[in-house]
Short mmCIF file of N, CA, C and O in Angstrom, two decimals:
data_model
loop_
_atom_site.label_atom_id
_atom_site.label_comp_id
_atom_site.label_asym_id
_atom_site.label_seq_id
_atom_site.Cartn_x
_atom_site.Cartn_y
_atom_site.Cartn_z
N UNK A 1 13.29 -8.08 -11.60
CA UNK A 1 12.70 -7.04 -10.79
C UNK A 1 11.18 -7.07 -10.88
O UNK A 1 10.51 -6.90 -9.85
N UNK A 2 10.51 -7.29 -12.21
CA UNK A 2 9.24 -7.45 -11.90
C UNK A 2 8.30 -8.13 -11.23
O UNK A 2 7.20 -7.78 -10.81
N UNK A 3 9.29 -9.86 -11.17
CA UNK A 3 8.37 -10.75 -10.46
C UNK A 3 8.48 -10.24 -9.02
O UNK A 3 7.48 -10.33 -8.31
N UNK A 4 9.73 -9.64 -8.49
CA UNK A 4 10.04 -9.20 -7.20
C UNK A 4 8.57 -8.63 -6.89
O UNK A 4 7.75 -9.10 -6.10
N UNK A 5 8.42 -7.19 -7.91
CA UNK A 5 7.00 -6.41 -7.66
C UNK A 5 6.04 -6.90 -7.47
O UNK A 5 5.38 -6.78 -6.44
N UNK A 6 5.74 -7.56 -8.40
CA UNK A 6 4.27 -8.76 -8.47
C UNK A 6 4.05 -9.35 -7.37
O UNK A 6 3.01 -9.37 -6.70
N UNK A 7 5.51 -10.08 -7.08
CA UNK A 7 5.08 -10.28 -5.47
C UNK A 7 4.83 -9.64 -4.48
O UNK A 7 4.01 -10.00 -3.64
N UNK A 8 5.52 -8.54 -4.44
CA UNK A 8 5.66 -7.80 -3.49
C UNK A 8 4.48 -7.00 -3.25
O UNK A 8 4.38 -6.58 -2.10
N UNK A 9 3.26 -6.60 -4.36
CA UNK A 9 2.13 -5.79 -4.58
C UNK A 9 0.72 -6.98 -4.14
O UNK A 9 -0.37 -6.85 -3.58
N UNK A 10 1.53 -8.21 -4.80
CA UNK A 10 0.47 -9.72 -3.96
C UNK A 10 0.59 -9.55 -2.68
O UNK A 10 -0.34 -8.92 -2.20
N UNK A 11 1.47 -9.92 -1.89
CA UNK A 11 1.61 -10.03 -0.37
C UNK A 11 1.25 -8.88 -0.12
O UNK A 11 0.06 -8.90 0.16
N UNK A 12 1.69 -7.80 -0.07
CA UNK A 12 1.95 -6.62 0.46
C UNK A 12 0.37 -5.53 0.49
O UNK A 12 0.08 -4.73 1.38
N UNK A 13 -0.42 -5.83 -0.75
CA UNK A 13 -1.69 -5.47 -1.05
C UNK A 13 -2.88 -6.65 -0.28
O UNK A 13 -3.95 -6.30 0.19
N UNK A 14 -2.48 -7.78 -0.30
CA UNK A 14 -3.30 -8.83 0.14
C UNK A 14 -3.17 -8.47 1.62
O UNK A 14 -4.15 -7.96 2.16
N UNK A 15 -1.96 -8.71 2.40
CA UNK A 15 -2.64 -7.87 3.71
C UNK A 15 -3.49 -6.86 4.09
O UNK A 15 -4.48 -7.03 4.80
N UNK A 16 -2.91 -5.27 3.39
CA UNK A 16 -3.67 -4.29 3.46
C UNK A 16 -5.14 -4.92 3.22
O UNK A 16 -5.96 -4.86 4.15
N UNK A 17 -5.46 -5.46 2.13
CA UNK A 17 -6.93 -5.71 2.24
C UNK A 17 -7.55 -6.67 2.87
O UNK A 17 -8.67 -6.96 2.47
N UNK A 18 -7.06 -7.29 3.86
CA UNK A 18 -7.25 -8.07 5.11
C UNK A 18 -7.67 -7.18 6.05
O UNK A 18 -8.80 -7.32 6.53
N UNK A 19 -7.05 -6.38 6.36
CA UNK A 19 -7.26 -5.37 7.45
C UNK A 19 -8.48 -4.45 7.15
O UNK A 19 -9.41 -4.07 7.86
N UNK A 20 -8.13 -4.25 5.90
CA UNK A 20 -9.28 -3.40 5.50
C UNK A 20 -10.89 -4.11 5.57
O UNK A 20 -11.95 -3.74 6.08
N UNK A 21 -10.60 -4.95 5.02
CA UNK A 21 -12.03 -6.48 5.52
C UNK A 21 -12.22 -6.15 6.63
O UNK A 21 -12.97 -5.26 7.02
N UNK A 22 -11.47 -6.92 7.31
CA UNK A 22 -11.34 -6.85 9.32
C UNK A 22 -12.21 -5.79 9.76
O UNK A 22 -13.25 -5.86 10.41
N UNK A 23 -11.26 -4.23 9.02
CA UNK A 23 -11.84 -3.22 9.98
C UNK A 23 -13.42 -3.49 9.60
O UNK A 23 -14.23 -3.94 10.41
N UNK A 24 -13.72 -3.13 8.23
CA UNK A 24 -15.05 -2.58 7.80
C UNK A 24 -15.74 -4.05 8.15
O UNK A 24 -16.69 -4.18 7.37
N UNK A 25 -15.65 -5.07 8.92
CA UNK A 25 -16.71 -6.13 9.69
C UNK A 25 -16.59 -5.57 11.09
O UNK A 25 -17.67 -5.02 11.31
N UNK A 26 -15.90 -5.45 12.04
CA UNK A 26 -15.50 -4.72 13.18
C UNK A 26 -15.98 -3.65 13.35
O UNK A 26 -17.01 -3.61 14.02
N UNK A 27 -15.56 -2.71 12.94
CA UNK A 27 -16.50 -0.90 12.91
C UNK A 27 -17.81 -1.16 12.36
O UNK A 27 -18.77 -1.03 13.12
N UNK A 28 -17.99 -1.52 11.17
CA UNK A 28 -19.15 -1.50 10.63
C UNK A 28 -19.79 -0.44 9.61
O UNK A 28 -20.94 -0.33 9.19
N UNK A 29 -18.44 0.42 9.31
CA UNK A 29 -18.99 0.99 8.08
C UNK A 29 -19.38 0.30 6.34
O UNK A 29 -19.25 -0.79 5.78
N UNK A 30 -19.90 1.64 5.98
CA UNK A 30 -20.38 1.03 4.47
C UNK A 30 -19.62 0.90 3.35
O UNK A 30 -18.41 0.65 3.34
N UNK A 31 -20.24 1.05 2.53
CA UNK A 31 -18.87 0.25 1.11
C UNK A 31 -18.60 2.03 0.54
O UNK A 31 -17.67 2.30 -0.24
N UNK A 32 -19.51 3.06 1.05
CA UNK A 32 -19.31 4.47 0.78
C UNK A 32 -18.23 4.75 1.37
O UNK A 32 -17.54 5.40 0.58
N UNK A 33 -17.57 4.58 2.57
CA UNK A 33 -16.35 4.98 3.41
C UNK A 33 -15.47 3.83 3.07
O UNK A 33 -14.33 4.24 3.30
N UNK A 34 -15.41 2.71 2.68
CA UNK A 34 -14.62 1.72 1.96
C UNK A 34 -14.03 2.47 0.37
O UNK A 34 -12.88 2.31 -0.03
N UNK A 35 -14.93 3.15 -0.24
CA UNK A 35 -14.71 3.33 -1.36
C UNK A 35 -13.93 4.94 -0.82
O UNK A 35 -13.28 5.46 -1.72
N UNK A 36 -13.96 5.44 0.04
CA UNK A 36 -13.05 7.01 0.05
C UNK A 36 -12.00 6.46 1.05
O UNK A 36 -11.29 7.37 1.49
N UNK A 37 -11.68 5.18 1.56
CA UNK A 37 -10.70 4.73 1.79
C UNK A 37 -9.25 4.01 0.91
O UNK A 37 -8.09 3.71 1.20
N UNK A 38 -10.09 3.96 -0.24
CA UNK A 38 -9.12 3.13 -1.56
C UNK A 38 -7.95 3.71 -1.79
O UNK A 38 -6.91 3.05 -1.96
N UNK A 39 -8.02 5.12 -1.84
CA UNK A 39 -7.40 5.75 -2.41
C UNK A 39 -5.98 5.68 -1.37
O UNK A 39 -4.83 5.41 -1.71
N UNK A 40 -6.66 6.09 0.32
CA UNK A 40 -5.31 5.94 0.88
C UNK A 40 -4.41 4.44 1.54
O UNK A 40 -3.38 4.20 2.18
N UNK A 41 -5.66 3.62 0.85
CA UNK A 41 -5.21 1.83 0.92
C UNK A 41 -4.01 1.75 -0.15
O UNK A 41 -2.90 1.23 -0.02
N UNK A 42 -4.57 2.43 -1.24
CA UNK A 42 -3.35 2.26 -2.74
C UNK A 42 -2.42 2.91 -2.43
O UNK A 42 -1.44 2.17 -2.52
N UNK A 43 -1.98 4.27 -1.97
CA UNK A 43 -1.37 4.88 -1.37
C UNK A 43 -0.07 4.41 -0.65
O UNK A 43 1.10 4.67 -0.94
N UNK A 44 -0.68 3.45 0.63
CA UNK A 44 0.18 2.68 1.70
C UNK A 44 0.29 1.54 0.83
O UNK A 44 0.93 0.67 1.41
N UNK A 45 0.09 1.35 0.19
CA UNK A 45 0.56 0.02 -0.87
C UNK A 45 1.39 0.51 -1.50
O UNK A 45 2.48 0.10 -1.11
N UNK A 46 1.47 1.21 -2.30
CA UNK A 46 2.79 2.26 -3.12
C UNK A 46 3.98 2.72 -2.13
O UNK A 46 5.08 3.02 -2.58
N UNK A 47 3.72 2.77 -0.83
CA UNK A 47 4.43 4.51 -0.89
C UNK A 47 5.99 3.71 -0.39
O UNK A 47 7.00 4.41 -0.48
N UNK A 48 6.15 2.25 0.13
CA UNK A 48 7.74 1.84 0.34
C UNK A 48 8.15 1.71 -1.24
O UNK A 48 9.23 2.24 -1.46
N UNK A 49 7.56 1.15 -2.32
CA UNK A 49 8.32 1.30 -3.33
C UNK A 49 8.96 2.95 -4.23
O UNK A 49 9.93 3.28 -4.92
N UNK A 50 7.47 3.70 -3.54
CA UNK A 50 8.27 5.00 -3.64
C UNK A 50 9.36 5.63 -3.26
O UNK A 50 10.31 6.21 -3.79
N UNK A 51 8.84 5.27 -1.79
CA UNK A 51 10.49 5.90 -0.89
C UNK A 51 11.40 5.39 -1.57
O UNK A 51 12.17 6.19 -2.11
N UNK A 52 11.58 4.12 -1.75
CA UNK A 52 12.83 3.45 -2.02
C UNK A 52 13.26 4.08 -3.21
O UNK A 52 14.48 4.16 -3.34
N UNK A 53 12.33 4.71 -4.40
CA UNK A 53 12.98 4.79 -5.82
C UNK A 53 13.73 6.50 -5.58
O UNK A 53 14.73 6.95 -6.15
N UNK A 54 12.90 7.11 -4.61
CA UNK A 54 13.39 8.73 -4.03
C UNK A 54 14.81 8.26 -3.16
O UNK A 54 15.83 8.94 -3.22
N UNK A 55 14.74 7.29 -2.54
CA UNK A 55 16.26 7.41 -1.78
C UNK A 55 16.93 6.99 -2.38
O UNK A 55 18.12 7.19 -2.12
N UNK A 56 16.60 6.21 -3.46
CA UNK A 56 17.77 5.42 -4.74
C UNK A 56 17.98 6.99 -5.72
O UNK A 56 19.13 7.07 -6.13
N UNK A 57 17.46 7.68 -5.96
CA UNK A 57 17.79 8.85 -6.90
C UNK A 57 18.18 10.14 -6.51
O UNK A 57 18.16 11.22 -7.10
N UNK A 58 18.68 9.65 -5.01
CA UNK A 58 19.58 10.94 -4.21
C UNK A 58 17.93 11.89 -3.80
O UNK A 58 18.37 13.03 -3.97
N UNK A 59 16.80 12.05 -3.50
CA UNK A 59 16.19 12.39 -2.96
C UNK A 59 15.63 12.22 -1.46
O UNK A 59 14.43 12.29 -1.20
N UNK A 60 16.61 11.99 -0.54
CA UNK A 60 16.45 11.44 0.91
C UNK A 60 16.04 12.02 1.56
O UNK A 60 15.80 11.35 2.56
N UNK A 61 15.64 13.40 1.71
CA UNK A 61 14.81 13.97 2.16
C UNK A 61 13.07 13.86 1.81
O UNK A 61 12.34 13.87 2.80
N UNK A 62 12.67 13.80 0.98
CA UNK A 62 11.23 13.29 0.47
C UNK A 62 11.06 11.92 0.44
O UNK A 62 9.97 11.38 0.28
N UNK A 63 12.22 11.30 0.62
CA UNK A 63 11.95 10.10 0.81
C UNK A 63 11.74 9.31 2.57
O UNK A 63 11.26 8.22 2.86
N UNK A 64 12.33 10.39 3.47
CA UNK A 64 12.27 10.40 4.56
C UNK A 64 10.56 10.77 4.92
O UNK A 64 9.79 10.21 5.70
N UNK A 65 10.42 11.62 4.25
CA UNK A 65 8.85 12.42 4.49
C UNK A 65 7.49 11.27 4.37
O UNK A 65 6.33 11.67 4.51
#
């Protein structure tokens, strides 16, 4: 299960921060709105392994949310 994660936080984080590159060359903001973006970059990086551990522990409603 861990290497699963490892990978899954490699690929899965390595896009997000592709996009996140992309945008902030494209728009053109600073590393100040990069840096109050982290939080909801880590966020969308977490939140399918979350759902998944809330719908695995009978919480399917918050996991729906």
């Amino acid at each position: 299960m861990s290497l699963f994660l490892l990978t899954f936080f490699l690929v899965y984080g390595s896009a997000h921060a592709y996009v996140f590159l992309r945008a902030k060359s494209a728009l053109g903001f600073g590393w100040g709105t990069g840096l109050l973006l982290l939080p909801v970059l880590a966020a969308l990086v977490c939140a399918p392994i979350v759902a998944w551990q809330l719908g695995h522990r009978g919480h399917e409603a918050a996991a729906r949310a």
